[in-house]
Tab-separated table of C-alpha atoms and ligand atoms in Angstrom:
chain	number	residue	atom	x	y	z
A	1	MET	CA	40.718	4.925	-28.020
A	2	LYS	CA	39.441	6.974	-25.066
A	3	ASN	CA	36.766	4.961	-23.320
A	4	ILE	CA	33.854	6.636	-21.677
A	5	VAL	CA	31.998	4.725	-18.991
A	6	ILE	CA	28.504	5.991	-18.083
A	7	LEU	CA	26.892	5.244	-14.740
A	8	ILE	CA	23.072	5.296	-14.526
A	9	SER	CA	20.336	4.422	-12.005
A	10	GLY	CA	17.124	5.035	-13.927
A	11	SER	CA	15.694	5.761	-17.334
A	12	GLY	CA	19.075	6.706	-18.837
A	13	SER	CA	17.778	9.435	-21.110
A	14	ASN	CA	20.934	11.511	-20.584
A	15	MET	CA	23.045	8.439	-21.346
A	16	ALA	CA	21.029	7.893	-24.541
A	17	ALA	CA	21.591	11.559	-25.508
A	18	ILE	CA	25.341	11.193	-25.025
A	19	VAL	CA	25.421	7.966	-27.024
A	20	ARG	CA	23.442	9.567	-29.849
A	21	ALA	CA	25.711	12.701	-29.829
A	22	ALA	CA	28.798	10.406	-29.894
A	23	GLU	CA	27.483	8.777	-33.058
A	24	ARG	CA	26.119	11.837	-34.730
A	25	GLU	CA	29.182	13.969	-34.011
A	26	GLN	CA	31.635	11.182	-34.742
A	27	TRP	CA	33.463	11.375	-31.416
A	28	ALA	CA	35.567	8.329	-32.470
A	29	ARG	CA	37.004	10.240	-35.419
A	30	ARG	CA	37.218	13.662	-33.831
A	31	PHE	CA	38.331	12.760	-30.341
A	32	GLY	CA	39.313	9.106	-30.561
A	33	ALA	CA	36.546	8.538	-27.958
A	34	ARG	CA	33.617	6.175	-27.638
A	35	VAL	CA	31.023	5.087	-25.031
A	36	ALA	CA	32.536	1.759	-23.931
A	37	ALA	CA	30.094	0.739	-21.213
A	38	VAL	CA	27.046	1.587	-19.193
A	39	ILE	CA	26.878	0.476	-15.596
A	40	SER	CA	23.894	0.609	-13.295
A	41	ASN	CA	23.370	0.044	-9.614
A	42	ARG	CA	19.886	-1.082	-10.353
A	43	ALA	CA	18.922	-4.079	-12.517
A	44	ASP	CA	15.588	-2.458	-13.429
A	45	ALA	CA	17.197	0.739	-14.848
A	46	GLY	CA	15.477	1.415	-18.127
A	47	GLY	CA	18.650	2.823	-19.654
A	48	LEU	CA	20.198	-0.682	-19.687
A	49	ALA	CA	17.955	-1.849	-22.538
A	50	LEU	CA	18.811	1.278	-24.501
A	51	ALA	CA	22.523	0.580	-24.124
A	52	LYS	CA	22.160	-3.090	-25.084
A	53	ALA	CA	20.209	-2.080	-28.177
A	54	ARG	CA	23.215	0.022	-29.138
A	55	ARG	CA	25.502	-2.971	-28.541
A	56	ILE	CA	27.266	-1.142	-25.683
A	57	ALA	CA	28.658	-3.302	-22.837
A	58	THR	CA	26.511	-3.205	-19.715
A	59	ALA	CA	26.949	-4.303	-16.147
A	60	VAL	CA	24.795	-4.204	-13.009
A	61	ILE	CA	26.345	-3.760	-9.568
A	62	PRO	CA	23.362	-3.864	-7.188
A	63	HIS	CA	24.255	-1.587	-4.264
A	64	GLN	CA	22.038	-3.554	-1.837
A	65	ASP	CA	24.273	-6.604	-2.198
A	66	PHE	CA	27.186	-4.810	-0.475
A	67	ALA	CA	27.628	-4.288	3.250
A	68	SER	CA	28.887	-0.748	3.015
A	69	ARG	CA	29.429	2.164	0.646
A	70	GLU	CA	33.179	1.397	0.607
A	71	VAL	CA	32.720	-2.201	-0.481
A	72	PHE	CA	30.050	-1.243	-3.095
A	73	ASP	CA	32.343	1.521	-4.532
A	74	ALA	CA	35.239	-0.906	-4.744
A	75	ALA	CA	33.131	-3.366	-6.748
A	76	LEU	CA	31.868	-0.517	-8.906
A	77	ALA	CA	35.376	0.700	-9.565
A	78	ASP	CA	36.467	-2.852	-10.537
A	79	ALA	CA	33.661	-2.961	-13.090
A	80	ILE	CA	34.560	0.469	-14.385
A	81	ASP	CA	38.310	-0.272	-14.623
A	82	VAL	CA	37.713	-3.261	-16.928
A	83	HIS	CA	37.242	-0.544	-19.573
A	84	ALA	CA	40.269	1.494	-18.666
A	85	PRO	CA	38.215	4.711	-18.844
A	86	ALA	CA	39.455	8.140	-19.817
A	87	LEU	CA	36.206	9.606	-18.518
A	88	VAL	CA	33.500	8.416	-16.153
A	89	VAL	CA	30.137	10.113	-16.579
A	90	LEU	CA	27.446	10.084	-13.915
A	91	ALA	CA	24.068	10.373	-15.709
A	92	GLY	CA	21.335	10.113	-13.154
A	93	PHE	CA	23.451	7.878	-10.931
A	94	MET	CA	21.738	8.221	-7.644
A	95	ARG	CA	24.391	7.060	-5.162
A	96	ILE	CA	26.666	9.081	-2.931
A	97	LEU	CA	30.232	8.206	-3.769
A	98	THR	CA	32.997	7.635	-1.188
A	99	PRO	CA	36.052	9.866	-1.065
A	100	GLY	CA	38.239	6.910	-2.180
A	101	PHE	CA	36.129	6.451	-5.325
A	102	VAL	CA	36.101	10.178	-6.133
A	103	ALA	CA	39.891	10.374	-5.644
A	104	ARG	CA	40.451	7.365	-8.039
A	105	TYR	CA	38.759	9.257	-10.895
A	106	GLU	CA	39.720	12.771	-9.970
A	107	GLY	CA	39.595	15.096	-12.975
A	108	ARG	CA	37.810	12.538	-15.098
A	109	LEU	CA	34.572	12.214	-13.275
A	110	LEU	CA	31.612	14.337	-14.368
A	111	ASN	CA	28.085	14.716	-13.075
A	112	ILE	CA	24.880	16.457	-14.173
A	113	HIS	CA	22.660	17.940	-11.483
A	114	PRO	CA	19.177	19.298	-12.183
A	115	SER	CA	19.604	22.675	-10.566
A	116	LEU	CA	21.625	25.856	-10.978
A	117	LEU	CA	24.379	24.914	-8.491
A	118	PRO	CA	25.414	26.054	-5.935
A	119	ALA	CA	21.621	26.435	-5.446
A	120	PHE	CA	19.707	23.258	-4.476
A	121	PRO	CA	22.264	20.502	-4.097
A	122	GLY	CA	20.726	17.105	-3.136
A	123	LEU	CA	17.306	15.783	-3.919
A	124	HIS	CA	13.907	17.201	-4.908
A	125	THR	CA	15.520	20.213	-6.648
A	126	HIS	CA	12.473	21.156	-8.798
A	127	ARG	CA	10.054	21.168	-5.887
A	128	ARG	CA	12.465	23.206	-3.834
A	129	ALA	CA	13.067	25.749	-6.604
A	130	ILE	CA	9.286	26.196	-7.097
A	131	GLU	CA	8.651	26.463	-3.306
A	132	ALA	CA	11.457	29.017	-2.942
A	133	GLY	CA	9.668	31.220	-5.592
A	134	CYS	CA	12.504	31.091	-8.065
A	135	LYS	CA	11.758	32.559	-11.462
A	136	VAL	CA	14.352	30.367	-13.231
A	137	ALA	CA	15.777	26.869	-12.742
A	138	GLY	CA	18.282	24.850	-14.768
A	139	LEU	CA	21.012	22.298	-14.728
A	140	THR	CA	24.689	22.096	-14.008
A	141	VAL	CA	27.447	19.852	-15.401
A	142	HIS	CA	30.344	19.745	-12.964
A	143	GLN	CA	33.454	17.891	-11.945
A	144	VAL	CA	32.748	15.551	-9.057
A	145	THR	CA	34.504	16.228	-5.775
A	146	VAL	CA	34.082	14.741	-2.371
A	147	GLU	CA	31.502	17.297	-1.388
A	148	LEU	CA	28.074	16.331	-2.877
A	149	ASP	CA	27.052	18.433	-5.974
A	150	HIS	CA	30.098	20.684	-5.707
A	151	GLY	CA	33.127	20.857	-7.916
A	152	ALA	CA	34.159	23.016	-10.881
A	153	ILE	CA	31.216	23.966	-13.064
A	154	LEU	CA	31.732	23.048	-16.724
A	155	ALA	CA	28.305	24.091	-18.127
A	156	GLN	CA	24.962	25.384	-17.061
A	157	ALA	CA	21.675	26.138	-18.804
A	158	VAL	CA	18.679	28.217	-17.544
A	159	VAL	CA	15.007	27.569	-18.083
A	160	PRO	CA	12.060	29.683	-16.848
A	161	ILE	CA	9.764	28.561	-14.031
A	162	LEU	CA	6.220	29.159	-15.149
A	163	SER	CA	3.456	30.180	-12.704
A	164	ASP	CA	1.568	26.898	-13.261
A	165	ASP	CA	4.714	24.594	-13.098
A	166	THR	CA	4.665	21.409	-11.068
A	167	PRO	CA	7.842	19.640	-10.115
A	168	ALA	CA	7.106	17.202	-12.983
A	169	SER	CA	6.538	19.891	-15.645
A	170	LEU	CA	9.685	21.768	-14.528
A	171	ALA	CA	11.720	18.577	-14.491
A	172	ALA	CA	10.643	17.825	-18.089
A	173	ARG	CA	11.678	21.288	-19.190
A	174	VAL	CA	15.069	20.965	-17.460
A	175	LEU	CA	15.659	17.461	-18.831
A	176	THR	CA	15.199	18.589	-22.430
A	177	GLN	CA	18.044	21.063	-21.830
A	178	GLU	CA	20.150	18.382	-20.050
A	179	HIS	CA	19.996	16.275	-23.241
A	180	ARG	CA	21.496	19.214	-25.161
A	181	VAL	CA	24.055	20.478	-22.663
A	182	TYR	CA	25.578	17.237	-21.277
A	183	PRO	CA	26.765	15.828	-24.560
A	184	GLN	CA	28.124	19.234	-25.485
A	185	ALA	CA	30.054	19.550	-22.186
A	186	ILE	CA	31.527	16.061	-22.713
A	187	ALA	CA	32.556	16.900	-26.235
A	188	ASP	CA	34.269	20.099	-24.843
A	189	TRP	CA	35.978	18.004	-22.240
A	190	LEU	CA	37.178	15.474	-24.829
A	191	SER	CA	38.343	18.247	-27.106
A	192	GLU	CA	40.452	19.800	-24.267
A	193	ALA	CA	41.786	16.390	-23.255
A	194	ASN	CA	43.115	15.841	-26.749
B	1	GAR	C1	18.341	13.861	-14.537
B	1	GAR	O1	17.406	14.899	-14.393
B	1	GAR	C2	19.567	14.161	-13.755
B	1	GAR	O2	19.964	15.460	-13.813
B	1	GAR	C3	19.216	13.735	-12.386
B	1	GAR	O3	18.463	12.531	-12.537
B	1	GAR	C4	17.817	12.589	-13.809
B	1	GAR	C5	18.233	11.293	-14.548
B	1	GAR	O4	17.446	11.152	-15.715
B	1	GAR	N1	20.358	13.543	-11.528
B	1	GAR	C6	20.381	13.805	-10.271
B	1	GAR	O5	19.392	14.197	-9.668
B	1	GAR	C7	21.714	13.533	-9.589
B	1	GAR	N2	21.707	14.083	-8.272
B	1	GAR	P1	17.903	10.068	-16.810
B	1	GAR	O6	18.120	8.720	-16.128
B	1	GAR	O7	16.774	10.023	-17.761
B	1	GAR	O8	19.173	10.616	-17.503
């Protein structure tokens, strides 16, 4: 079985969309794959309850308990490697990863970013897109490399920016598309890995 480990920091709605797609689309039968664990750097991440309700293994590695990014990433990797993952999926995981961590999972580490990369890497993407006068925004699923929010693009989707959009209304429109595109991009990755 190909184990997928999902890393979250917050509400985990992308994680939930991936878990639902895995069940609905029978990833176990089609790809020999399953979501094996959900790991958070925050104990209060809402997505942990969602994962537990689905009887998925969970773990919390609180980043503030560690003296450096390197030590945190080593503990995170230990928690991930318990599940011998074929794929590690960042789903709203709001930590910058060290080069050593990225190298360990090279080629099997995916991220979703709420902008049309290479535009607007980093934080506050929706506010920045509105302030720049963009007429469209979107999301990008990409391979993770050492450089933040770079790496080969696997999927993108575009949404309009409306004249009365706020960062919150735009974020909600983009998130709806994230829930559609991220599971599909993972299914495509699994299909190609077969
Ligand atoms: C999503 O919009 C995701 O694209 C973004 O955080 C949100 C998490 O929502 N990720 C980043 O900004 C990564 N730099 P979720 O916890 O409900 O999936």
